[in-house]
Amino acid sequence: MLSQGDDFVVVYADLDYFKPYNDIYGYGKGDDVIRALGEVLQQAVDAGQDFVGHIGGDDFLLLYRSRDWHERCQALLTRFNRRIQEFFQPAHYQQCGYRAQDRQGRECWYPLVCLSLGAVEIEPQSYASHHEVAAAAAMAKKMAKQQFGSSLF
């Protein structure tokens, strides 16, 4: 799309608080969450003009040519927030989180898994390579992760 001079939007999608989820519920359930996220992402694109890619783990990339990308992302967040409910024990969902060990082995409180979307509108003349596009998307994702709950930055 860069070489063709096409405008598009790149969206980096990443789950927040996913490691503690895996620690509490197990990797099998974590894989189920990733599959559900993939399904929700597929529903958020127009297959004729947009693209969903799985980078790995809980990281995905969407490429939008659809003009209504912002509305699609908002609907995606709503759909994800509804869908993710089924992956939690009722007590955890009611408490909006659970206790798990952090990477240093300390017990901490973690909110429920949520989704961060970092979006960048790409004008090809402003980016020399796909590496620059990826860096811009990663920065947008980092900004989205600073917001509480599922969010679009």
mmCIF file of C-alpha atoms in Angstrom:
data_model
loop_
_atom_site.group_PDB
_atom_site.id
_atom_site.type_symbol
_atom_site.label_atom_id
_atom_site.label_comp_id
_atom_site.label_asym_id
_atom_site.label_seq_id
_atom_site.Cartn_x
_atom_site.Cartn_y
_atom_site.Cartn_z
ATOM 1 C CA MET A 1 0.000 0.000 0.000
ATOM 2 C CA LEU A 2 2.934 2.309 0.655
ATOM 3 C CA SER A 3 4.454 1.654 -2.762
ATOM 4 C CA GLN A 4 1.069 2.160 -4.427
ATOM 5 C CA GLY A 5 0.596 5.486 -2.655
ATOM 6 C CA ASP A 6 -2.635 4.357 -0.971
ATOM 7 C CA ASP A 7 -3.824 6.051 2.206
ATOM 8 C CA PHE A 8 -4.744 3.578 4.925
ATOM 9 C CA VAL A 9 -5.025 3.190 8.683
ATOM 10 C CA VAL A 10 -2.881 0.771 10.648
ATOM 11 C CA VAL A 11 -4.229 -0.427 14.007
ATOM 12 C CA TYR A 12 -2.086 -2.346 16.482
ATOM 13 C CA ALA A 13 -4.312 -4.486 18.736
ATOM 14 C CA ASP A 14 -2.952 -5.897 21.992
ATOM 15 C CA LEU A 15 -4.491 -7.424 25.107
ATOM 16 C CA ASP A 16 -3.744 -5.803 28.462
ATOM 17 C CA TYR A 17 -3.222 -7.884 31.629
ATOM 18 C CA PHE A 18 -3.020 -11.076 29.594
ATOM 19 C CA LYS A 19 -0.072 -12.657 31.449
ATOM 20 C CA PRO A 20 -1.897 -12.730 34.799
ATOM 21 C CA TYR A 21 -4.936 -14.181 33.015
ATOM 22 C CA ASN A 22 -2.784 -17.047 31.718
ATOM 23 C CA ASP A 23 -1.308 -17.530 35.179
ATOM 24 C CA ILE A 24 -4.743 -17.805 36.818
ATOM 25 C CA TYR A 25 -6.763 -19.579 34.116
ATOM 26 C CA GLY A 26 -4.056 -21.501 32.224
ATOM 27 C CA TYR A 27 -2.649 -21.305 28.718
ATOM 28 C CA GLY A 28 -5.491 -23.298 27.175
ATOM 29 C CA LYS A 29 -8.018 -20.679 28.286
ATOM 30 C CA GLY A 30 -5.572 -17.971 27.184
ATOM 31 C CA ASP A 31 -5.505 -19.537 23.719
ATOM 32 C CA ASP A 32 -9.318 -19.462 23.728
ATOM 33 C CA VAL A 33 -9.191 -15.714 24.474
ATOM 34 C CA ILE A 34 -6.753 -15.152 21.591
ATOM 35 C CA ARG A 35 -9.011 -17.107 19.217
ATOM 36 C CA ALA A 36 -12.036 -15.096 20.366
ATOM 37 C CA LEU A 37 -10.102 -11.866 19.817
ATOM 38 C CA GLY A 38 -9.237 -13.018 16.296
ATOM 39 C CA GLU A 39 -12.918 -13.663 15.589
ATOM 40 C CA VAL A 40 -13.926 -10.241 16.930
ATOM 41 C CA LEU A 41 -11.219 -8.584 14.826
ATOM 42 C CA GLN A 42 -12.422 -10.388 11.695
ATOM 43 C CA GLN A 43 -15.919 -9.020 12.341
ATOM 44 C CA ALA A 44 -14.493 -5.480 12.494
ATOM 45 C CA VAL A 45 -13.162 -5.388 8.941
ATOM 46 C CA ASP A 46 -14.499 -5.410 5.413
ATOM 47 C CA ALA A 47 -12.828 -8.512 3.973
ATOM 48 C CA GLY A 48 -12.897 -6.946 0.503
ATOM 49 C CA GLN A 49 -10.660 -4.049 1.397
ATOM 50 C CA ASP A 50 -9.231 -4.470 4.915
ATOM 51 C CA PHE A 51 -6.768 -6.931 6.460
ATOM 52 C CA VAL A 52 -6.297 -8.654 9.830
ATOM 53 C CA GLY A 53 -2.899 -10.106 10.654
ATOM 54 C CA HIS A 54 -1.747 -12.077 13.692
ATOM 55 C CA ILE A 55 1.710 -10.867 14.712
ATOM 56 C CA GLY A 56 1.972 -13.500 17.430
ATOM 57 C CA GLY A 57 0.716 -14.170 20.930
ATOM 58 C CA ASP A 58 -1.949 -11.586 21.751
ATOM 59 C CA ASP A 59 -0.703 -9.027 19.187
ATOM 60 C CA PHE A 60 -2.656 -8.338 16.005
ATOM 61 C CA LEU A 61 -2.482 -5.775 13.222
ATOM 62 C CA LEU A 62 -5.393 -4.374 11.225
ATOM 63 C CA LEU A 63 -4.977 -2.489 7.975
ATOM 64 C CA TYR A 64 -8.018 -0.424 7.082
ATOM 65 C CA ARG A 65 -8.898 1.055 3.747
ATOM 66 C CA SER A 66 -12.489 1.410 4.966
ATOM 67 C CA ARG A 67 -13.329 5.071 5.532
ATOM 68 C CA ASP A 68 -15.399 4.179 8.603
ATOM 69 C CA TRP A 69 -12.410 2.622 10.403
ATOM 70 C CA HIS A 70 -12.973 4.684 13.563
ATOM 71 C CA GLU A 71 -16.564 3.485 13.940
ATOM 72 C CA ARG A 72 -15.433 -0.073 13.206
ATOM 73 C CA CYS A 73 -12.821 0.175 15.988
ATOM 74 C CA GLN A 74 -15.364 1.529 18.476
ATOM 75 C CA ALA A 75 -17.758 -1.303 17.603
ATOM 76 C CA LEU A 76 -14.859 -3.743 17.934
ATOM 77 C CA LEU A 77 -14.155 -2.554 21.480
ATOM 78 C CA THR A 78 -17.821 -2.896 22.429
ATOM 79 C CA ARG A 79 -18.006 -6.388 20.923
ATOM 80 C CA PHE A 80 -14.761 -7.436 22.632
ATOM 81 C CA ASN A 81 -15.911 -6.155 26.039
ATOM 82 C CA ARG A 82 -19.096 -8.207 25.732
ATOM 83 C CA ARG A 83 -17.324 -11.322 24.479
ATOM 84 C CA ILE A 84 -14.524 -11.335 27.078
ATOM 85 C CA GLN A 85 -17.045 -11.673 29.919
ATOM 86 C CA GLU A 86 -17.524 -15.375 29.172
ATOM 87 C CA PHE A 87 -13.853 -16.093 29.937
ATOM 88 C CA PHE A 88 -13.962 -15.088 33.613
ATOM 89 C CA GLN A 89 -15.285 -16.766 36.719
ATOM 90 C CA PRO A 90 -18.345 -14.826 37.936
ATOM 91 C CA ALA A 91 -16.565 -13.720 41.129
ATOM 92 C CA HIS A 92 -13.624 -12.288 39.173
ATOM 93 C CA TYR A 93 -15.959 -10.514 36.783
ATOM 94 C CA GLN A 94 -18.009 -9.020 39.637
ATOM 95 C CA GLN A 95 -14.815 -7.865 41.399
ATOM 96 C CA CYS A 96 -13.430 -6.489 38.090
ATOM 97 C CA GLY A 97 -10.187 -8.403 38.587
ATOM 98 C CA TYR A 98 -8.173 -10.872 40.626
ATOM 99 C CA ARG A 99 -4.909 -11.408 42.456
ATOM 100 C CA ALA A 100 -1.925 -12.965 40.686
ATOM 101 C CA GLN A 101 1.835 -12.912 40.984
ATOM 102 C CA ASP A 102 3.792 -10.352 39.024
ATOM 103 C CA ARG A 103 7.064 -11.136 37.232
ATOM 104 C CA GLN A 104 8.977 -10.690 40.488
ATOM 105 C CA GLY A 105 6.749 -13.151 42.356
ATOM 106 C CA ARG A 106 4.821 -10.525 44.340
ATOM 107 C CA GLU A 107 1.069 -10.890 44.629
ATOM 108 C CA CYS A 108 -0.733 -7.995 42.929
ATOM 109 C CA TRP A 109 -4.258 -7.016 41.974
ATOM 110 C CA TYR A 110 -4.920 -7.084 38.226
ATOM 111 C CA PRO A 111 -7.913 -5.741 36.335
ATOM 112 C CA LEU A 112 -9.724 -7.959 33.843
ATOM 113 C CA VAL A 113 -8.203 -8.473 30.403
ATOM 114 C CA CYS A 114 -8.986 -5.550 28.120
ATOM 115 C CA LEU A 115 -8.040 -4.502 24.592
ATOM 116 C CA SER A 116 -5.819 -1.620 23.507
ATOM 117 C CA LEU A 117 -5.989 -0.341 19.938
ATOM 118 C CA GLY A 118 -3.349 2.061 18.669
ATOM 119 C CA ALA A 119 -4.324 3.608 15.336
ATOM 120 C CA VAL A 120 -2.322 5.705 12.886
ATOM 121 C CA GLU A 121 -3.641 7.259 9.700
ATOM 122 C CA ILE A 122 -0.976 6.594 7.072
ATOM 123 C CA GLU A 123 -0.267 8.988 4.245
ATOM 124 C CA PRO A 124 2.347 7.091 2.213
ATOM 125 C CA GLN A 125 4.405 10.166 1.356
ATOM 126 C CA SER A 126 5.050 10.609 5.106
ATOM 127 C CA TYR A 127 6.569 7.126 5.648
ATOM 128 C CA ALA A 128 9.710 5.797 3.953
ATOM 129 C CA SER A 129 9.120 2.133 4.840
ATOM 130 C CA HIS A 130 6.906 -0.407 6.534
ATOM 131 C CA HIS A 131 9.353 -0.247 9.462
ATOM 132 C CA GLU A 132 8.360 3.381 10.074
ATOM 133 C CA VAL A 133 4.667 2.446 9.865
ATOM 134 C CA ALA A 134 5.216 -0.369 12.377
ATOM 135 C CA ALA A 135 7.064 1.980 14.742
ATOM 136 C CA ALA A 136 4.243 4.534 14.556
ATOM 137 C CA ALA A 137 1.654 1.806 15.253
ATOM 138 C CA ALA A 138 3.686 0.513 18.206
ATOM 139 C CA MET A 139 3.831 4.027 19.668
ATOM 140 C CA ALA A 140 0.067 4.444 19.253
ATOM 141 C CA LYS A 141 -0.475 1.086 20.992
ATOM 142 C CA LYS A 142 1.762 2.223 23.846
ATOM 143 C CA MET A 143 -0.387 5.343 24.247
ATOM 144 C CA ALA A 144 -3.603 3.263 24.193
ATOM 145 C CA LYS A 145 -2.218 1.026 26.951
ATOM 146 C CA GLN A 146 -1.845 4.072 29.209
ATOM 147 C CA GLN A 147 -5.631 4.476 29.252
ATOM 148 C CA PHE A 148 -7.757 2.419 31.626
ATOM 149 C CA GLY A 149 -9.872 -0.353 30.161
ATOM 150 C CA SER A 150 -10.378 -1.195 26.530
ATOM 151 C CA SER A 151 -9.436 1.842 24.474
ATOM 152 C CA LEU A 152 -8.597 3.321 21.101
ATOM 153 C CA PHE A 153 -5.808 5.857 20.775
#
